[in-house]
């Protein structure tokens, strides 16, 4: 389907096709492409920055690959759970080609499974959550543009210069399934808030801020808490503008989760910053693999130059050799730094 999208006050008009291209009769949607692009960029960033969190890059990729599947499944399940009787079959429930996922479902799925994934790949949980949080903002900032191509996740009417109008906004507002029962005044013929754009900008700005702050973090888990608060603040405000919010009774589910996230996140940030204000953060790089003894790791202070891959490889070999010597009953020879 092609939408004729207008930004009347800016004099901008463009045709937006939900389908990017077709392969063998199968349509490939921009929605999926934008999500895949966001995931790819997030994965590249995480791979490059993993060492600064004491995380092996290859094991990080393993965690992200499995975690992505869990996150997408949870995002869809969260969305469907809010209105299970709107779907005629199980296939309709799992079919995401037309959109229909809840970001908070993905967040809950990702961080809820992080404990088990960290144990699986022998990674420290809190540094993993810190790194994934920064990556999440990349994925969300890019992925939200999938909503633009689907002409969904928009807000109520607005007179602001960037107000958006299309056949998609018109058709949805005519139905007024969500907004009318809650007393929201709407005009299907008038421009609406492009709330997907608000969230995209907010997430990408948050990514830049947390990226800059990474080298100054005070304790493991701080970046994760900052992400929870930062994203929660945006959803507290923007969710109130949405016309397609997931509802329980008269309560917007994502807005309720956002408020709780901000309150709990801020409380923990304040408490833990006071607790760690005079401490230097130590980065712990845990070794893993065949023959590596349990608990073998290399540490350095945040702000110092991290060890090179060659240095890490050397220390890993030392750990393996020491374990072999201890297992054989021989007197250990070698130095462990």
PDB file of C-alpha atoms in Angstrom, residues 34-182:
ATOM      1  CA  UNK A  34      14.255  -0.579   9.582  1.00  0.00           C
ATOM      2  CA  UNK A  35      14.161  -2.940  12.545  1.00  0.00           C
ATOM      3  CA  UNK A  36      16.910  -5.070  10.973  1.00  0.00           C
ATOM      4  CA  UNK A  37      18.993  -1.962  10.238  1.00  0.00           C
ATOM      5  CA  UNK A  38      18.639  -0.767  13.820  1.00  0.00           C
ATOM      6  CA  UNK A  39      19.635  -4.183  15.124  1.00  0.00           C
ATOM      7  CA  UNK A  40      22.625  -4.357  12.786  1.00  0.00           C
ATOM      8  CA  UNK A  41      23.963  -0.944  13.791  1.00  0.00           C
ATOM      9  CA  UNK A  42      23.403  -1.717  17.470  1.00  0.00           C
ATOM     10  CA  UNK A  43      25.256  -5.011  17.127  1.00  0.00           C
ATOM     11  CA  UNK A  44      28.214  -3.324  15.389  1.00  0.00           C
ATOM     12  CA  UNK A  45      28.460  -0.696  18.125  1.00  0.00           C
ATOM     13  CA  UNK A  46      28.264  -3.303  20.863  1.00  0.00           C
ATOM     14  CA  UNK A  47      30.897  -5.469  19.176  1.00  0.00           C
ATOM     15  CA  UNK A  48      33.318  -2.533  18.996  1.00  0.00           C
ATOM     16  CA  UNK A  49      32.697  -1.330  22.566  1.00  0.00           C
ATOM     17  CA  UNK A  50      32.384  -4.683  24.341  1.00  0.00           C
ATOM     18  CA  UNK A  51      35.941  -4.710  25.679  1.00  0.00           C
ATOM     19  CA  UNK A  52      35.455  -1.392  27.506  1.00  0.00           C
ATOM     20  CA  UNK A  53      32.798  -3.169  29.589  1.00  0.00           C
ATOM     21  CA  UNK A  54      34.970  -6.236  30.171  1.00  0.00           C
ATOM     22  CA  UNK A  55      32.977  -8.296  27.673  1.00  0.00           C
ATOM     23  CA  UNK A  56      34.326 -10.603  24.992  1.00  0.00           C
ATOM     24  CA  UNK A  57      33.011  -9.389  21.619  1.00  0.00           C
ATOM     25  CA  UNK A  58      32.275 -12.849  20.215  1.00  0.00           C
ATOM     26  CA  UNK A  59      30.359 -13.911  23.305  1.00  0.00           C
ATOM     27  CA  UNK A  60      28.452 -10.624  23.186  1.00  0.00           C
ATOM     28  CA  UNK A  61      27.304 -11.453  19.650  1.00  0.00           C
ATOM     29  CA  UNK A  62      26.123 -14.877  20.840  1.00  0.00           C
ATOM     30  CA  UNK A  63      24.049 -13.262  23.578  1.00  0.00           C
ATOM     31  CA  UNK A  64      22.560 -10.655  21.238  1.00  0.00           C
ATOM     32  CA  UNK A  65      21.566 -13.222  18.627  1.00  0.00           C
ATOM     33  CA  UNK A  66      19.653 -15.334  21.135  1.00  0.00           C
ATOM     34  CA  UNK A  67      18.407 -12.295  23.046  1.00  0.00           C
ATOM     35  CA  UNK A  68      17.001 -10.751  19.869  1.00  0.00           C
ATOM     36  CA  UNK A  69      14.790 -13.767  19.232  1.00  0.00           C
ATOM     37  CA  UNK A  70      13.533 -13.654  22.821  1.00  0.00           C
ATOM     38  CA  UNK A  71      12.973  -9.879  22.659  1.00  0.00           C
ATOM     39  CA  UNK A  72      10.977 -10.006  19.425  1.00  0.00           C
ATOM     40  CA  UNK A  73       8.847 -12.860  20.736  1.00  0.00           C
ATOM     41  CA  UNK A  74       8.163 -10.989  23.979  1.00  0.00           C
ATOM     42  CA  UNK A  75       7.434  -7.747  22.108  1.00  0.00           C
ATOM     43  CA  UNK A  76       4.801  -9.491  20.010  1.00  0.00           C
ATOM     44  CA  UNK A  77       3.386 -11.433  22.967  1.00  0.00           C
ATOM     45  CA  UNK A  78       3.065  -8.218  24.992  1.00  0.00           C
ATOM     46  CA  UNK A  79       1.213  -6.536  22.126  1.00  0.00           C
ATOM     47  CA  UNK A  80      -1.146  -9.464  21.518  1.00  0.00           C
ATOM     48  CA  UNK A  81      -1.834  -9.927  25.237  1.00  0.00           C
ATOM     49  CA  UNK A  82      -3.387  -6.465  25.404  1.00  0.00           C
ATOM     50  CA  UNK A  83      -6.115  -7.453  22.906  1.00  0.00           C
ATOM     51  CA  UNK A  84      -6.073 -11.247  22.408  1.00  0.00           C
ATOM     52  CA  UNK A  85      -9.627 -11.481  21.068  1.00  0.00           C
ATOM     53  CA  UNK A  86      -8.891  -9.271  18.057  1.00  0.00           C
ATOM     54  CA  UNK A  87      -7.061 -12.132  16.317  1.00  0.00           C
ATOM     55  CA  UNK A  88      -8.884 -14.868  14.432  1.00  0.00           C
ATOM     56  CA  UNK A  89      -6.116 -17.477  14.535  1.00  0.00           C
ATOM     57  CA  UNK A  90      -2.756 -18.322  16.063  1.00  0.00           C
ATOM     58  CA  UNK A  91      -1.129 -17.335  12.760  1.00  0.00           C
ATOM     59  CA  UNK A  92      -2.624 -13.850  13.046  1.00  0.00           C
ATOM     60  CA  UNK A  93      -1.145 -13.597  16.530  1.00  0.00           C
ATOM     61  CA  UNK A  94       2.396 -14.386  15.415  1.00  0.00           C
ATOM     62  CA  UNK A  95       2.307 -12.651  12.013  1.00  0.00           C
ATOM     63  CA  UNK A  96       4.268  -9.393  12.354  1.00  0.00           C
ATOM     64  CA  UNK A  97       4.547  -8.396   8.699  1.00  0.00           C
ATOM     65  CA  UNK A  98       1.989  -5.652   9.263  1.00  0.00           C
ATOM     66  CA  UNK A  99       3.635  -4.457  12.462  1.00  0.00           C
ATOM     67  CA  UNK A 100       2.295  -4.878  15.950  1.00  0.00           C
ATOM     68  CA  UNK A 101       5.005  -5.116  18.601  1.00  0.00           C
ATOM     69  CA  UNK A 102       5.373  -3.380  21.950  1.00  0.00           C
ATOM     70  CA  UNK A 103       8.789  -1.901  22.746  1.00  0.00           C
ATOM     71  CA  UNK A 104       8.375  -2.446  26.463  1.00  0.00           C
ATOM     72  CA  UNK A 105       7.730  -6.108  25.729  1.00  0.00           C
ATOM     73  CA  UNK A 106      11.103  -6.241  23.962  1.00  0.00           C
ATOM     74  CA  UNK A 107      12.813  -4.432  26.853  1.00  0.00           C
ATOM     75  CA  UNK A 108      11.311  -6.813  29.404  1.00  0.00           C
ATOM     76  CA  UNK A 109      12.248  -9.817  27.276  1.00  0.00           C
ATOM     77  CA  UNK A 110      15.822  -8.659  26.718  1.00  0.00           C
ATOM     78  CA  UNK A 111      16.713  -7.723  30.265  1.00  0.00           C
ATOM     79  CA  UNK A 112      14.577 -10.476  31.770  1.00  0.00           C
ATOM     80  CA  UNK A 113      16.603 -13.093  29.889  1.00  0.00           C
ATOM     81  CA  UNK A 114      19.938 -11.319  30.431  1.00  0.00           C
ATOM     82  CA  UNK A 115      20.691 -13.232  33.649  1.00  0.00           C
ATOM     83  CA  UNK A 116      20.418 -16.627  31.955  1.00  0.00           C
ATOM     84  CA  UNK A 117      22.242 -15.500  28.814  1.00  0.00           C
ATOM     85  CA  UNK A 118      25.076 -14.013  30.891  1.00  0.00           C
ATOM     86  CA  UNK A 119      25.511 -17.278  32.801  1.00  0.00           C
ATOM     87  CA  UNK A 120      25.391 -19.224  29.541  1.00  0.00           C
ATOM     88  CA  UNK A 121      28.287 -17.255  28.014  1.00  0.00           C
ATOM     89  CA  UNK A 122      30.072 -16.515  31.314  1.00  0.00           C
ATOM     90  CA  UNK A 123      29.620 -12.758  31.183  1.00  0.00           C
ATOM     91  CA  UNK A 124      29.067 -10.400  34.095  1.00  0.00           C
ATOM     92  CA  UNK A 125      25.402  -9.410  34.223  1.00  0.00           C
ATOM     93  CA  UNK A 126      25.482  -5.692  35.042  1.00  0.00           C
ATOM     94  CA  UNK A 127      28.176  -4.682  32.510  1.00  0.00           C
ATOM     95  CA  UNK A 128      26.230  -6.683  29.909  1.00  0.00           C
ATOM     96  CA  UNK A 129      23.044  -4.764  30.769  1.00  0.00           C
ATOM     97  CA  UNK A 130      24.961  -1.480  30.520  1.00  0.00           C
ATOM     98  CA  UNK A 131      26.246  -2.232  27.038  1.00  0.00           C
ATOM     99  CA  UNK A 132      22.917  -3.597  25.806  1.00  0.00           C
ATOM    100  CA  UNK A 133      21.168  -0.445  27.064  1.00  0.00           C
ATOM    101  CA  UNK A 134      23.263   1.801  24.833  1.00  0.00           C
ATOM    102  CA  UNK A 135      22.700  -0.567  21.921  1.00  0.00           C
ATOM    103  CA  UNK A 136      18.965  -0.576  22.571  1.00  0.00           C
ATOM    104  CA  UNK A 137      18.791   3.177  21.998  1.00  0.00           C
ATOM    105  CA  UNK A 138      20.359   2.744  18.557  1.00  0.00           C
ATOM    106  CA  UNK A 139      17.898   0.022  17.646  1.00  0.00           C
ATOM    107  CA  UNK A 140      14.905   1.982  18.921  1.00  0.00           C
ATOM    108  CA  UNK A 141      15.977   5.227  17.283  1.00  0.00           C
ATOM    109  CA  UNK A 142      16.333   3.590  13.865  1.00  0.00           C
ATOM    110  CA  UNK A 143      13.584   1.008  14.211  1.00  0.00           C
ATOM    111  CA  UNK A 144      10.906   3.608  14.976  1.00  0.00           C
ATOM    112  CA  UNK A 145      11.078   4.698  11.336  1.00  0.00           C
ATOM    113  CA  UNK A 146       9.326   1.449  10.512  1.00  0.00           C
ATOM    114  CA  UNK A 147       6.246   3.079  12.058  1.00  0.00           C
ATOM    115  CA  UNK A 148       6.559   5.936   9.574  1.00  0.00           C
ATOM    116  CA  UNK A 149       6.409   3.577   6.605  1.00  0.00           C
ATOM    117  CA  UNK A 150       3.433   1.800   8.179  1.00  0.00           C
ATOM    118  CA  UNK A 151       1.836   5.143   9.097  1.00  0.00           C
ATOM    119  CA  UNK A 152       1.225   4.059  12.678  1.00  0.00           C
ATOM    120  CA  UNK A 153       2.270   5.104  16.188  1.00  0.00           C
ATOM    121  CA  UNK A 154       1.168   8.694  15.605  1.00  0.00           C
ATOM    122  CA  UNK A 155      -0.503  11.072  18.034  1.00  0.00           C
ATOM    123  CA  UNK A 156      -3.520  13.297  18.377  1.00  0.00           C
ATOM    124  CA  UNK A 157      -4.168  16.382  16.260  1.00  0.00           C
ATOM    125  CA  UNK A 158      -1.690  19.234  16.364  1.00  0.00           C
ATOM    126  CA  UNK A 159      -1.168  22.700  14.875  1.00  0.00           C
ATOM    127  CA  UNK A 160       2.610  22.444  15.171  1.00  0.00           C
ATOM    128  CA  UNK A 161       4.593  23.005  11.940  1.00  0.00           C
ATOM    129  CA  UNK A 162       5.642  19.363  11.716  1.00  0.00           C
ATOM    130  CA  UNK A 163       2.094  18.000  11.952  1.00  0.00           C
ATOM    131  CA  UNK A 164       1.615  14.992   9.632  1.00  0.00           C
ATOM    132  CA  UNK A 165      -1.376  13.825   7.585  1.00  0.00           C
ATOM    133  CA  UNK A 166      -1.995  10.790   5.352  1.00  0.00           C
ATOM    134  CA  UNK A 167      -4.685   8.328   4.349  1.00  0.00           C
ATOM    135  CA  UNK A 168      -3.379   6.113   7.147  1.00  0.00           C
ATOM    136  CA  UNK A 169      -3.917   8.713   9.862  1.00  0.00           C
ATOM    137  CA  UNK A 170      -7.310   9.591   8.403  1.00  0.00           C
ATOM    138  CA  UNK A 171      -8.557   6.001   8.311  1.00  0.00           C
ATOM    139  CA  UNK A 172      -7.410   5.191  11.832  1.00  0.00           C
ATOM    140  CA  UNK A 173      -8.832   8.325  13.407  1.00  0.00           C
ATOM    141  CA  UNK A 174     -12.177   7.740  11.712  1.00  0.00           C
ATOM    142  CA  UNK A 175     -12.449   4.482  13.593  1.00  0.00           C
ATOM    143  CA  UNK A 176     -11.487   6.190  16.867  1.00  0.00           C
ATOM    144  CA  UNK A 177     -11.296   2.788  18.510  1.00  0.00           C
ATOM    145  CA  UNK A 178      -8.948   3.847  21.293  1.00  0.00           C
ATOM    146  CA  UNK A 179      -9.274   7.594  21.675  1.00  0.00           C
ATOM    147  CA  UNK A 180     -13.019   8.249  21.469  1.00  0.00           C
ATOM    148  CA  UNK A 181     -14.002   6.257  24.579  1.00  0.00           C
ATOM    149  CA  UNK A 182     -11.480   8.258  26.589  1.00  0.00           C
TER     150      UNK A 182
END
